[in-house]
Coordinates of C-alpha atoms in Angstrom, one line a residue:
Chain Z
M20 CA -42.6 20.1 -19.6
I21 CA -39.6 22.4 -19.1
P22 CA -40.4 24.7 -22.0
V23 CA -43.9 25.0 -20.7
I24 CA -42.7 26.0 -17.3
I25 CA -40.2 28.6 -18.6
G26 CA -42.9 30.0 -21.0
A27 CA -45.5 30.1 -18.3
T28 CA -43.3 31.8 -15.7
F29 CA -42.1 34.3 -18.3
I30 CA -45.6 35.3 -19.3
L31 CA -46.6 35.6 -15.7
F32 CA -43.7 37.7 -14.9
V33 CA -44.4 40.1 -17.7
L34 CA -48.1 40.2 -16.9
V35 CA -47.4 41.0 -13.3
F36 CA -44.9 43.7 -14.3
A37 CA -47.5 45.2 -16.6
L38 CA -50.1 45.5 -13.9
P39 CA -50.9 49.1 -13.1
G40 CA -50.0 50.3 -9.7
E41 CA -46.8 49.9 -7.7
P42 CA -46.2 47.3 -4.9
W43 CA -45.1 49.9 -2.4
Q44 CA -48.4 51.8 -2.7
G45 CA -50.3 51.9 0.6
R46 CA -47.3 50.7 2.6
C47 CA -46.5 54.1 4.0
G48 CA -49.8 55.0 5.6
E49 CA -51.8 57.9 4.3
R50 CA -48.9 59.7 2.6
E51 CA -46.8 59.0 -0.4
C52 CA -43.8 56.8 0.2
P53 CA -40.6 58.8 0.5
A54 CA -38.2 58.4 -2.4
S55 CA -35.6 56.8 -0.2
Y56 CA -38.0 54.1 0.8
I57 CA -38.9 53.4 -2.8
E58 CA -35.2 53.2 -3.7
A59 CA -34.5 50.7 -1.0
F60 CA -37.6 48.7 -1.9
K61 CA -36.6 48.5 -5.5
R62 CA -33.1 47.5 -4.7
E63 CA -34.3 44.9 -2.2
Y64 CA -36.4 43.2 -4.8
N65 CA -34.3 43.8 -7.9
L66 CA -37.0 46.1 -9.3
D67 CA -34.4 48.6 -10.4
K68 CA -33.0 46.1 -12.9
P69 CA -34.3 45.6 -16.4
L70 CA -37.3 43.2 -16.7
L71 CA -35.3 40.4 -18.5
L72 CA -32.6 40.5 -15.9
Q73 CA -35.2 40.4 -13.1
Y74 CA -36.7 37.3 -14.8
L75 CA -33.4 35.5 -15.2
L76 CA -32.4 36.2 -11.6
Y77 CA -35.8 34.8 -10.5
L78 CA -35.4 31.8 -12.8
G79 CA -32.0 31.1 -11.4
K80 CA -33.4 30.9 -7.9
L81 CA -36.4 28.9 -9.1
V82 CA -34.3 26.0 -10.5
Q83 CA -32.8 25.8 -7.0
G84 CA -36.2 25.3 -5.6
D85 CA -36.3 28.9 -4.1
L86 CA -39.6 30.6 -4.8
G87 CA -38.3 33.8 -3.3
V88 CA -39.5 36.1 -0.5
N89 CA -42.6 38.2 -1.1
F90 CA -43.1 41.9 -0.5
Y91 CA -44.2 41.1 3.1
N92 CA -40.9 39.4 3.9
N93 CA -42.5 36.0 4.0
R94 CA -41.0 33.1 2.0
V95 CA -43.5 32.2 -0.7
I96 CA -42.8 28.5 -0.1
D97 CA -44.0 28.9 3.5
E98 CA -47.1 30.7 2.4
L99 CA -48.0 27.9 0.0
A100 CA -47.1 25.1 2.5
V101 CA -49.6 26.6 5.0
R102 CA -52.4 26.6 2.5
Y103 CA -51.8 23.7 0.1
P104 CA -53.0 20.8 2.4
T105 CA -56.4 22.6 2.6
T106 CA -56.6 22.9 -1.1
V107 CA -55.6 19.3 -1.7
K108 CA -58.2 18.1 0.8
L109 CA -60.9 20.2 -0.8
A110 CA -59.9 19.0 -4.3
L111 CA -59.9 15.3 -3.1
I112 CA -63.4 15.7 -1.6
A113 CA -64.7 17.3 -4.8
I114 CA -63.2 14.6 -6.9
A115 CA -64.6 11.8 -4.7
V116 CA -68.0 13.4 -5.1
E117 CA -67.5 13.5 -8.9
I118 CA -66.5 9.9 -9.1
V119 CA -69.1 8.4 -6.8
I120 CA -72.1 10.5 -7.6
G121 CA -71.3 11.4 -11.1
I122 CA -70.4 7.9 -12.4
A123 CA -73.3 6.3 -10.5
A124 CA -75.8 8.8 -11.8
G125 CA -74.4 8.4 -15.3
L126 CA -74.6 4.6 -15.1
L127 CA -78.2 4.6 -13.8
A128 CA -79.2 7.0 -16.6
G129 CA -77.4 5.1 -19.3
I130 CA -78.8 1.7 -18.4
N131 CA -82.3 3.1 -18.1
K132 CA -82.1 5.2 -21.2
G133 CA -85.3 6.9 -22.2
R134 CA -87.0 6.0 -18.9
F135 CA -87.8 8.1 -15.8
L136 CA -84.4 7.7 -14.1
D137 CA -82.6 8.8 -17.2
S138 CA -84.8 11.9 -17.6
L139 CA -84.3 12.7 -13.9
V140 CA -80.5 12.6 -14.3
V141 CA -80.5 14.6 -17.5
V142 CA -82.7 17.3 -16.2
S143 CA -81.1 17.6 -12.8
T144 CA -77.6 17.8 -14.3
L145 CA -78.8 20.5 -16.6
V146 CA -80.1 22.5 -13.7
V147 CA -76.8 22.1 -11.7
V148 CA -74.7 23.1 -14.7
S149 CA -76.8 26.2 -15.2
I150 CA -76.5 27.6 -11.7
P151 CA -73.3 29.5 -10.9
V152 CA -71.1 28.1 -8.1
F153 CA -71.6 31.1 -5.8
V154 CA -75.4 30.6 -5.9
I155 CA -75.1 26.9 -5.2
G156 CA -72.6 27.7 -2.4
S157 CA -74.7 30.3 -0.7
V158 CA -77.9 28.3 -1.1
S159 CA -76.3 25.2 0.4
Q160 CA -75.2 27.3 3.4
W161 CA -78.7 28.7 3.8
G162 CA -80.2 25.2 3.5
V163 CA -77.8 23.8 6.1
L164 CA -78.6 26.6 8.5
Q165 CA -82.3 26.3 8.0
L166 CA -82.2 22.6 8.7
H167 CA -79.9 23.2 11.8
L168 CA -77.3 20.8 10.3
N169 CA -74.5 23.2 11.0
D170 CA -72.9 20.9 13.5
I171 CA -72.6 18.1 11.0
F172 CA -71.8 20.2 7.9
P173 CA -70.1 23.4 9.1
V174 CA -70.8 26.3 6.6
T175 CA -67.3 27.9 7.2
A176 CA -64.0 26.2 7.1
A177 CA -61.4 28.5 8.6
Q178 CA -59.3 25.7 10.0
G179 CA -59.7 23.5 6.9
T180 CA -60.5 20.2 8.6
I181 CA -62.0 17.4 6.6
K182 CA -65.3 17.8 8.4
Q183 CA -65.4 21.5 7.5
L184 CA -64.6 20.9 3.9
I185 CA -67.3 18.4 3.2
L186 CA -70.0 20.9 2.3
P187 CA -67.6 23.1 0.2
G188 CA -66.3 19.9 -1.4
F189 CA -69.8 19.0 -2.6
V190 CA -70.4 22.6 -3.9
L191 CA -67.0 22.6 -5.7
G192 CA -67.6 19.2 -7.2
S193 CA -71.2 19.9 -8.2
L194 CA -70.5 21.4 -11.6
S195 CA -68.2 18.6 -12.6
V196 CA -70.5 16.0 -11.1
A197 CA -73.1 17.0 -13.7
Y198 CA -70.5 16.8 -16.4
V199 CA -69.2 13.4 -15.3
A200 CA -72.7 12.0 -15.1
R201 CA -73.5 13.2 -18.6
L202 CA -70.2 12.0 -20.0
T203 CA -70.7 8.6 -18.4
R204 CA -74.3 8.3 -19.7
T205 CA -73.4 9.3 -23.3
N206 CA -70.5 6.9 -23.5
L207 CA -72.4 4.0 -21.9
V208 CA -75.3 4.4 -24.3
E209 CA -73.0 4.6 -27.2
N210 CA -71.0 1.6 -26.2
L211 CA -74.0 -0.5 -25.4
R212 CA -74.8 -0.4 -29.1
A213 CA -71.3 -1.6 -30.1
D214 CA -70.7 -4.9 -31.8
Y215 CA -68.5 -6.2 -29.0
V216 CA -71.4 -5.9 -26.6
R217 CA -73.5 -8.1 -28.8
T218 CA -70.5 -10.6 -28.9
A219 CA -70.4 -10.5 -25.1
R220 CA -74.1 -11.3 -24.9
A221 CA -73.6 -14.1 -27.5
K222 CA -71.0 -15.6 -25.2
G223 CA -73.7 -16.2 -22.7
L224 CA -72.5 -13.7 -20.1
S225 CA -74.9 -12.2 -17.6
T226 CA -76.2 -8.7 -18.1
G227 CA -74.2 -7.6 -15.1
R228 CA -71.0 -8.8 -16.7
V229 CA -71.8 -7.5 -20.1
I230 CA -72.3 -4.0 -18.7
G231 CA -70.0 -4.1 -15.7
V232 CA -67.0 -5.6 -17.4
H233 CA -67.3 -5.2 -21.2
T234 CA -69.1 -1.9 -21.6
L235 CA -68.0 -0.1 -18.5
R236 CA -64.3 -0.4 -19.2
N237 CA -64.7 1.2 -22.6
S238 CA -67.2 3.8 -21.4
L239 CA -65.1 5.1 -18.6
I240 CA -62.0 5.9 -20.6
P241 CA -63.1 9.5 -21.5
V242 CA -64.6 9.9 -18.0
V243 CA -61.3 9.0 -16.3
T244 CA -59.5 11.4 -18.6
F245 CA -61.9 14.2 -17.7
I246 CA -61.7 13.6 -13.9
G247 CA -57.9 13.6 -14.1
Y248 CA -57.7 16.9 -15.9
D249 CA -60.3 18.3 -13.5
F250 CA -58.3 17.2 -10.5
G251 CA -55.3 19.0 -12.0
S252 CA -57.3 22.2 -12.2
L253 CA -58.9 21.8 -8.8
M254 CA -55.5 21.6 -7.3
G255 CA -55.1 25.2 -8.3
G256 CA -57.6 26.2 -5.7
A257 CA -61.1 27.5 -6.1
I258 CA -61.4 31.2 -5.6
V259 CA -65.2 31.5 -5.4
T260 CA -65.8 28.4 -3.2
E261 CA -62.9 29.4 -0.9
R262 CA -64.4 32.9 -0.4
I263 CA -67.9 31.7 0.2
F264 CA -66.8 29.2 2.9
N265 CA -63.9 31.3 4.3
I266 CA -61.4 28.6 3.4
N267 CA -57.7 29.6 3.6
G268 CA -56.6 27.9 0.4
I269 CA -54.4 28.5 -2.6
G270 CA -57.1 30.2 -4.7
G271 CA -57.7 33.0 -2.1
F272 CA -54.0 33.4 -1.6
I273 CA -53.4 34.1 -5.3
F274 CA -56.4 36.4 -5.5
R275 CA -55.1 38.4 -2.5
S276 CA -51.6 38.5 -3.9
I277 CA -52.8 39.9 -7.3
S278 CA -54.8 42.6 -5.6
Q279 CA -51.8 43.6 -3.5
R280 CA -49.4 43.6 -6.5
D281 CA -47.4 41.0 -4.7
G282 CA -45.7 39.7 -7.9
V283 CA -43.3 37.3 -6.2
S284 CA -46.2 35.5 -4.5
V285 CA -48.3 35.4 -7.7
V286 CA -45.5 34.1 -9.9
G287 CA -44.3 31.6 -7.3
A288 CA -47.8 30.2 -6.5
V289 CA -48.8 29.9 -10.2
T290 CA -45.5 28.3 -11.1
V291 CA -46.3 25.6 -8.5
L292 CA -49.8 25.2 -9.9
V293 CA -48.5 24.9 -13.5
L294 CA -46.1 22.1 -12.2
V295 CA -48.9 20.3 -10.5
Y296 CA -51.2 20.6 -13.5
L297 CA -48.5 19.3 -15.8
V298 CA -47.9 16.3 -13.5
A299 CA -51.6 15.6 -13.4
N300 CA -51.8 15.7 -17.2
L301 CA -48.9 13.4 -17.5
L302 CA -50.5 10.9 -15.1
V303 CA -53.7 11.1 -17.1
D304 CA -51.9 10.5 -20.3
L305 CA -50.1 7.5 -18.8
L306 CA -53.4 6.2 -17.4
Y307 CA -55.1 6.6 -20.7
G308 CA -52.5 4.3 -22.3
V309 CA -53.3 1.7 -19.6
L310 CA -57.0 1.9 -20.0
D311 CA -57.0 1.9 -23.8
P312 CA -54.4 -0.4 -25.2
R313 CA -54.9 1.0 -28.7
I314 CA -53.2 4.2 -27.5
S315 CA -50.0 2.8 -26.1
H316 CA -49.3 0.3 -28.8
D317 CA -50.0 2.4 -31.9
Chain J
M3 CA -63.6 -33.6 -21.4
T4 CA -66.9 -35.1 -22.3
E5 CA -67.9 -35.4 -18.7
I6 CA -67.3 -31.7 -18.1
K7 CA -69.4 -31.0 -21.2
H8 CA -72.3 -33.0 -19.9
S9 CA -72.3 -31.5 -16.5
A10 CA -72.2 -28.1 -18.1
R11 CA -75.3 -29.0 -20.0
G12 CA -77.2 -30.1 -17.0
G13 CA -80.3 -28.1 -16.2
V14 CA -81.9 -28.1 -19.6
P15 CA -83.7 -31.4 -20.2
L16 CA -82.6 -32.1 -23.8
D17 CA -84.0 -34.9 -25.9
P18 CA -81.1 -36.5 -27.7
A19 CA -83.4 -38.1 -30.2
A20 CA -85.0 -34.8 -31.3
P21 CA -83.6 -32.9 -34.3
L22 CA -80.6 -30.7 -33.5
L23 CA -82.2 -27.4 -34.3
V24 CA -85.7 -26.6 -35.6
V25 CA -86.9 -23.1 -36.3
E26 CA -90.7 -23.0 -36.7
D27 CA -92.7 -20.1 -38.0
L28 CA -90.4 -17.5 -36.4
Q29 CA -91.8 -14.0 -36.2
V30 CA -89.7 -11.0 -35.2
E31 CA -90.8 -7.4 -35.3
F32 CA -88.9 -4.1 -34.6
R33 CA -91.0 -1.5 -32.9
L34 CA -89.6 1.7 -34.2
R35 CA -90.6 5.2 -33.7
E36 CA -91.7 5.2 -37.4
G37 CA -93.9 2.1 -36.9
V38 CA -93.6 -1.6 -36.6
A39 CA -91.2 -3.3 -39.0
R40 CA -91.9 -7.0 -39.5
A41 CA -88.3 -8.2 -39.8
I42 CA -89.0 -11.9 -39.8
N43 CA -92.2 -13.2 -41.0
G44 CA -92.7 -16.9 -40.5
V45 CA -89.3 -18.5 -41.1
S46 CA -88.9 -22.2 -40.7
F47 CA -86.0 -24.5 -41.2
E48 CA -84.2 -27.5 -39.7
L49 CA -80.6 -28.2 -39.0
A50 CA -79.0 -31.6 -38.4
A51 CA -75.8 -32.4 -36.7
G52 CA -72.8 -32.2 -39.1
Q53 CA -74.9 -30.3 -41.6
T54 CA -74.2 -26.9 -43.2
L55 CA -77.2 -24.8 -43.8
A56 CA -76.7 -21.6 -45.7
I57 CA -79.1 -18.7 -45.2
L58 CA -78.9 -16.6 -48.3
G59 CA -80.3 -13.1 -48.9
E60 CA -79.6 -9.5 -49.5
S61 CA -78.9 -6.9 -46.8
G62 CA -82.1 -6.4 -44.8
S63 CA -83.6 -9.7 -45.8
G64 CA -83.6 -10.8 -42.1
K65 CA -80.7 -13.3 -42.2
S66 CA -78.8 -11.7 -39.3
V67 CA -82.0 -11.0 -37.3
T68 CA -82.9 -14.7 -37.6
A69 CA -79.5 -15.7 -36.2
Q70 CA -79.9 -13.2 -33.4
A71 CA -83.3 -14.4 -32.6
I72 CA -82.0 -18.0 -32.4
M73 CA -79.2 -16.9 -30.1
G74 CA -81.5 -14.7 -28.0
I75 CA -79.4 -11.6 -28.5
L76 CA -81.8 -9.3 -30.4
D77 CA -81.5 -5.7 -29.4
S78 CA -84.6 -5.5 -27.4
P79 CA -86.1 -2.9 -27.6
P80 CA -86.7 -2.4 -30.5
G81 CA -86.6 -6.1 -31.6
F82 CA -89.1 -8.6 -30.2
V83 CA -89.8 -12.2 -31.1
T84 CA -93.5 -12.3 -31.5
G85 CA -94.1 -15.8 -32.5
G86 CA -92.8 -19.2 -33.4
R87 CA -90.5 -21.7 -31.8
V88 CA -86.8 -22.4 -31.7
L89 CA -86.4 -26.1 -30.8
Y90 CA -82.9 -27.2 -29.7
R91 CA -83.0 -31.0 -29.1
G92 CA -86.7 -30.6 -28.5
V93 CA -86.5 -27.7 -26.1
D94 CA -88.1 -24.5 -27.1
L95 CA -85.4 -21.9 -26.4
L96 CA -87.9 -19.0 -26.6
Q97 CA -89.7 -20.4 -23.6
L98 CA -86.6 -20.9 -21.4
P99 CA -86.0 -18.5 -18.6
E100 CA -83.1 -16.2 -19.3
R101 CA -80.9 -17.9 -16.8
E102 CA -81.3 -21.3 -18.4
R103 CA -81.0 -19.8 -21.9
R104 CA -77.7 -18.2 -21.0
K105 CA -76.2 -21.7 -20.3
V106 CA -77.1 -22.7 -23.9
R107 CA -76.0 -19.4 -25.4
G108 CA -72.3 -19.5 -26.3
A109 CA -71.8 -22.9 -24.8
Q110 CA -74.0 -25.1 -27.0
I111 CA -75.1 -22.6 -29.7
A112 CA -72.3 -20.3 -30.5
M113 CA -72.0 -17.5 -33.0
I114 CA -69.3 -15.8 -35.1
F115 CA -69.7 -12.3 -36.3
Q116 CA -68.9 -10.5 -39.4
D117 CA -66.3 -7.9 -38.5
A118 CA -64.0 -9.3 -35.8
L119 CA -62.4 -5.9 -35.2
S120 CA -65.5 -4.4 -33.9
A121 CA -66.9 -7.7 -32.5
L122 CA -64.0 -8.2 -30.2
N123 CA -63.6 -6.0 -27.2
P124 CA -60.8 -3.5 -27.9
V125 CA -59.6 -3.2 -24.4
F126 CA -59.0 -6.8 -23.4
P127 CA -56.3 -9.2 -24.7
V128 CA -57.7 -11.8 -27.0
G129 CA -56.5 -14.6 -24.8
W130 CA -58.5 -13.1 -21.9
Q131 CA -61.6 -12.8 -24.1
I132 CA -61.4 -16.5 -25.1
A133 CA -60.6 -17.6 -21.5
E134 CA -63.6 -15.7 -20.3
M135 CA -65.9 -18.3 -21.9
L136 CA -64.2 -21.0 -19.9
R137 CA -64.2 -19.1 -16.7
V138 CA -67.8 -18.0 -16.8
H139 CA -69.4 -21.3 -18.2
R140 CA -67.1 -23.9 -16.7
G141 CA -65.8 -22.0 -13.7
L142 CA -62.1 -22.6 -14.6
N143 CA -59.6 -20.5 -12.8
R144 CA -57.7 -17.8 -14.5
S145 CA -54.5 -19.7 -15.4
D146 CA -56.3 -22.9 -16.5
A147 CA -58.6 -20.9 -18.7
Q148 CA -55.7 -19.0 -20.2
D149 CA -53.9 -22.3 -21.0
Q150 CA -56.9 -23.6 -22.6
A151 CA -57.4 -20.4 -24.5
I152 CA -53.9 -20.8 -25.9
R153 CA -54.7 -24.3 -27.0
L154 CA -57.8 -23.1 -28.7
M155 CA -55.7 -20.4 -30.5
E156 CA -53.4 -23.2 -31.6
R157 CA -56.3 -25.2 -32.9
V158 CA -57.4 -22.4 -35.2
K159 CA -53.8 -22.1 -36.4
I160 CA -52.8 -18.8 -34.9
P161 CA -48.9 -18.9 -35.0
A162 CA -47.1 -18.2 -31.7
A163 CA -50.4 -18.5 -29.8
R164 CA -48.8 -18.2 -26.4
Q165 CA -47.3 -14.8 -27.0
R166 CA -50.2 -13.6 -29.1
A167 CA -52.7 -14.4 -26.4
R168 CA -51.6 -11.3 -24.6
D169 CA -52.1 -9.1 -27.7
Y170 CA -55.2 -6.9 -28.3
P171 CA -57.5 -7.3 -31.2
H172 CA -56.2 -4.3 -33.1
Q173 CA -52.7 -5.9 -33.2
F174 CA -54.0 -8.8 -35.4
S175 CA -54.6 -9.0 -39.1
G176 CA -58.2 -9.4 -40.3
G177 CA -57.8 -13.1 -40.9
M178 CA -56.1 -13.8 -37.6
R179 CA -58.8 -11.7 -35.8
Q180 CA -61.5 -13.9 -37.4
R181 CA -59.6 -17.0 -36.2
V182 CA -59.6 -15.5 -32.7
M183 CA -63.4 -15.1 -33.0
I184 CA -63.7 -18.7 -34.1
A185 CA -61.5 -19.9 -31.3
M186 CA -63.7 -18.1 -28.9
S187 CA -66.9 -19.5 -30.4
I188 CA -65.7 -23.2 -30.3
A189 CA -64.2 -22.8 -26.8
L190 CA -67.0 -24.8 -25.2
D191 CA -67.5 -27.4 -28.0
P192 CA -70.8 -26.0 -29.2
V193 CA -73.1 -28.3 -31.2
V194 CA -74.5 -25.5 -33.3
L195 CA -72.3 -22.8 -34.8
I196 CA -73.9 -19.8 -36.4
A197 CA -71.5 -17.8 -38.7
D198 CA -72.9 -14.4 -39.7
E199 CA -71.0 -13.4 -42.8
P200 CA -67.8 -14.8 -41.4
T201 CA -65.7 -13.9 -44.4
T202 CA -67.3 -10.8 -45.8
A203 CA -64.7 -8.4 -44.3
L204 CA -61.8 -10.4 -45.5
D205 CA -59.5 -10.7 -48.6
V206 CA -60.5 -13.5 -51.0
T207 CA -57.5 -15.7 -50.2
V208 CA -58.1 -15.3 -46.5
Q209 CA -61.8 -16.0 -47.0
A210 CA -60.9 -19.5 -48.4
Q211 CA -58.7 -20.2 -45.4
I212 CA -61.3 -19.3 -42.9
M213 CA -64.0 -21.3 -44.7
R214 CA -61.7 -24.3 -44.7
L215 CA -61.0 -23.9 -41.0
L216 CA -64.7 -23.8 -40.3
Q217 CA -65.3 -26.9 -42.3
D218 CA -62.5 -28.8 -40.6
L219 CA -63.8 -27.8 -37.2
Q220 CA -67.3 -28.9 -38.3
D221 CA -66.1 -32.3 -39.5
E222 CA -64.1 -32.7 -36.3
F223 CA -67.0 -32.0 -33.9
Q224 CA -70.0 -32.8 -36.1
M225 CA -71.3 -29.4 -35.4
G226 CA -74.4 -28.1 -37.2
L227 CA -73.3 -25.0 -39.0
I228 CA -75.6 -22.1 -40.1
L229 CA -73.8 -20.0 -42.6
I230 CA -75.3 -16.6 -43.2
T231 CA -74.1 -15.0 -46.3
H232 CA -74.9 -13.2 -49.5
D233 CA -71.9 -14.7 -51.2
L234 CA -73.2 -17.4 -53.6
G235 CA -69.6 -18.7 -54.3
V236 CA -69.0 -19.5 -50.6
V237 CA -72.4 -21.2 -50.4
A238 CA -71.8 -23.5 -53.4
D239 CA -68.5 -24.7 -51.9
V240 CA -69.6 -25.6 -48.4
A241 CA -73.3 -25.7 -47.9
D242 CA -75.4 -28.8 -47.9
R243 CA -78.8 -27.0 -47.8
I244 CA -79.9 -23.5 -48.6
V245 CA -82.7 -21.3 -47.4
V246 CA -83.2 -18.1 -49.4
M247 CA -84.7 -15.2 -47.5
Y248 CA -86.4 -12.1 -48.9
A249 CA -87.9 -9.2 -46.9
G250 CA -88.1 -11.3 -43.7
G251 CA -89.7 -14.3 -45.4
L252 CA -88.4 -17.6 -46.6
V253 CA -88.8 -17.8 -50.3
E254 CA -87.0 -21.1 -51.1
E255 CA -85.5 -24.0 -49.4
A256 CA -83.5 -26.7 -51.2
D257 CA -80.4 -28.8 -51.4
V258 CA -77.5 -26.8 -52.7
V259 CA -77.3 -28.9 -55.9
D260 CA -81.0 -28.5 -56.6
L261 CA -81.0 -24.8 -56.0
Y262 CA -78.1 -24.1 -58.3
A263 CA -79.5 -26.4 -61.0
H264 CA -83.1 -25.5 -60.8
P265 CA -84.1 -22.6 -58.7
A266 CA -87.9 -22.6 -58.1
H267 CA -88.4 -19.1 -56.9
P268 CA -87.9 -16.1 -59.3
Y269 CA -85.8 -14.4 -56.6
S270 CA -83.4 -17.3 -56.3
R271 CA -83.2 -17.4 -60.1
G272 CA -82.4 -13.7 -60.1
L273 CA -79.6 -14.2 -57.6
L274 CA -78.1 -17.0 -59.5
D275 CA -78.3 -15.2 -62.8
S276 CA -76.4 -12.3 -61.3
I277 CA -73.3 -14.4 -60.8
P278 CA -70.8 -13.4 -63.5
R279 CA -70.0 -16.2 -65.8
L280 CA -67.1 -16.7 -68.1
D281 CA -69.2 -18.1 -71.0
Q282 CA -71.2 -14.9 -71.0
K283 CA -68.3 -12.6 -71.4
G284 CA -69.2 -9.3 -73.1
S285 CA -72.9 -9.4 -72.4
D286 CA -74.5 -7.4 -69.7
L287 CA -74.7 -9.0 -66.3
P288 CA -78.3 -9.7 -65.5
A289 CA -79.3 -8.0 -62.3
I290 CA -82.5 -7.9 -60.2
G291 CA -83.9 -4.5 -60.8
G292 CA -85.2 -2.3 -58.1
L293 CA -84.4 -2.2 -54.4
P294 CA -85.3 -4.4 -51.5
P295 CA -88.5 -3.3 -49.9
N296 CA -88.8 -1.1 -46.9
L297 CA -89.8 -3.4 -44.0
L298 CA -92.0 -0.6 -42.6
H299 CA -94.0 -0.5 -45.8
L300 CA -94.0 -4.0 -47.4
P301 CA -95.8 -4.1 -50.7
A302 CA -99.2 -5.8 -50.7
G303 CA -99.3 -9.4 -51.8
C304 CA -95.9 -11.0 -52.5
A305 CA -93.1 -8.8 -51.2
F306 CA -91.0 -9.6 -54.3
H307 CA -93.7 -8.7 -56.9
P308 CA -92.4 -5.2 -57.7
R309 CA -89.1 -6.7 -58.8
C310 CA -90.4 -10.0 -60.2
P311 CA -90.3 -10.6 -64.0
L312 CA -93.2 -13.2 -63.6
A313 CA -95.5 -11.0 -61.5
Q314 CA -99.2 -11.2 -62.3
D315 CA -102.2 -9.6 -60.7
V316 CA -102.5 -12.6 -58.3
C317 CA -99.1 -11.7 -56.8
R318 CA -100.2 -8.1 -56.2
S319 CA -103.5 -8.9 -54.6
G320 CA -102.7 -11.7 -52.2
A321 CA -99.8 -13.4 -50.4
P322 CA -98.2 -16.3 -52.3
P323 CA -98.6 -19.8 -50.9
A324 CA -96.2 -20.1 -48.0
R325 CA -94.8 -23.4 -49.1
V326 CA -95.3 -25.1 -52.4
E327 CA -93.8 -28.5 -51.7
L328 CA -91.5 -29.7 -54.5
G329 CA -90.3 -33.0 -53.0
P330 CA -88.5 -33.9 -49.8
G331 CA -86.8 -30.9 -48.2
R332 CA -87.7 -28.7 -51.2
A333 CA -90.2 -25.9 -51.2
A334 CA -90.7 -22.4 -52.5
A335 CA -93.2 -19.6 -51.8
C336 CA -94.4 -18.6 -55.2
H337 CA -97.5 -19.0 -57.5
F338 CA -95.3 -19.7 -60.5
V339 CA -92.9 -22.4 -59.2
D340 CA -93.4 -24.6 -62.3
Q341 CA -92.8 -21.7 -64.8
T342 CA -89.6 -20.8 -62.9
L343 CA -88.4 -24.4 -62.8
T344 CA -89.0 -25.0 -66.5
A345 CA -87.8 -21.6 -67.8
G346 CA -84.3 -21.8 -69.2
R347 CA -81.7 -19.4 -68.0
P348 CA -82.1 -16.2 -69.8
A349 CA -79.2 -15.7 -72.2

């Protein structure tokens, strides 16, 4: 994990450095910034030093848990702390939608393979996958407003309360819901043909137990893996969904920081995201070993 | 023990005087996209307690489908039982509602599958899988069921059963896995055990051990054993009676001694001739030419005629007699039973 973090932060650092434009642009009103201001700005943020030295100074602070102060004189850690709870809430809602709706739809389709319910799930997931998130988001807002449901499902989420995040959570989860449903269906259909399912039936078990215990456990292994990774990436915020619903989350913060050449904020935020993603991956790997004994013992 | 067994068998009104298992004119078809395949076409046989009946045949002859139809575990769709009866102590299993049939399945008629690695669930410990039988059918609690599962593993001679009960199927050798499978199948003291190629996936030495174990268990409990195999060596060792299947039909039925000494159907004869023999060293091994027929397009007349050395016009035009009786418990489905019986073994 540590090499990944060092590598990721270094690449980020170089990329931000390579961006055209200077961070002090536009900070002095309509005119060019005076040379003295630029000098002071550079000294303040170590920008006068060579790139590698800048990076090492940054890394030194990073290992002490200090993400630095951005070009607006705010501590990056505070900027993140304000926004992270909203992002986590949004991600959790999206994941809950994926688990409940995705797996249920996949199970229904898999058990009724080749029948109407199956076709319904297959076609509707295809439609959902094909539509970009900003379309789903905007259409859902329009629909809610048309039906006068704005009190129940607010179409904006400036404060980031759970209630406000339900509609955006559904929109954010919709893409993966379709994927989870298809993954569940495919794996269920495949596992229902397996020899051990025939054994389970030969044991005189009820259909519910054959599917619910014997087949489901095997079928959900890849699904759980996917959901775990997806949670890791959702924790990095959702730029499009956040913009549509006016959510003050991590995604929007990173987007703004990039457009403002605020390198310290970008590198700090993304470092945290990399960490979160790595932890999520680690958890998925551990979980995988628990779900499939063949992995941990081999 | 016996009392539990009887209470578990309540519900289905069995007739203890009736034969253990009778299969009558069983018909199974597979409704596939390409058409209807008649996988089983009028198979009949009888099994008595303590008896070993071997069902012999090539791949695709319908041996396994017969077993699955008896168990009621055909993949349906596409497989459907379209006719016949399966009488277990006088009760037609095919007419039982699924709920009743489930009480018989696994508990009174149990089955062992060919490849224990794929037939056992990879994500549950073997002890759990054995104990599941006792929990579901007898309502035992988790720890009692586990204890009994360990005793069953000891009975099939799995060393260090208590520790190994927590292991997963992939951690066992092929022979030990098949023992786990057997322990699971005998968990509820079944009276009929169907073994579908139980030793095919195993080394020869392990095969012998597994067959011996099955025989010991059979002697101990007087189970009726249906042994499905294509291995003529295994059959000669353990079977009392043999039915030979070809293309979904029963071509010959006989005591094991009679069949080996005097096969009455040209297909049985072909099978026996294809066993390598030491006294024919150096000469070519006789083989049955051609391939088993496609069940979607069975040849007209006798299904075996394209491969049969005795085939005449009568075989091509019409179906052979379903049963030419040749004495008690002995029959073959062929026009030329007498010629086959009298013909010497080809050199």
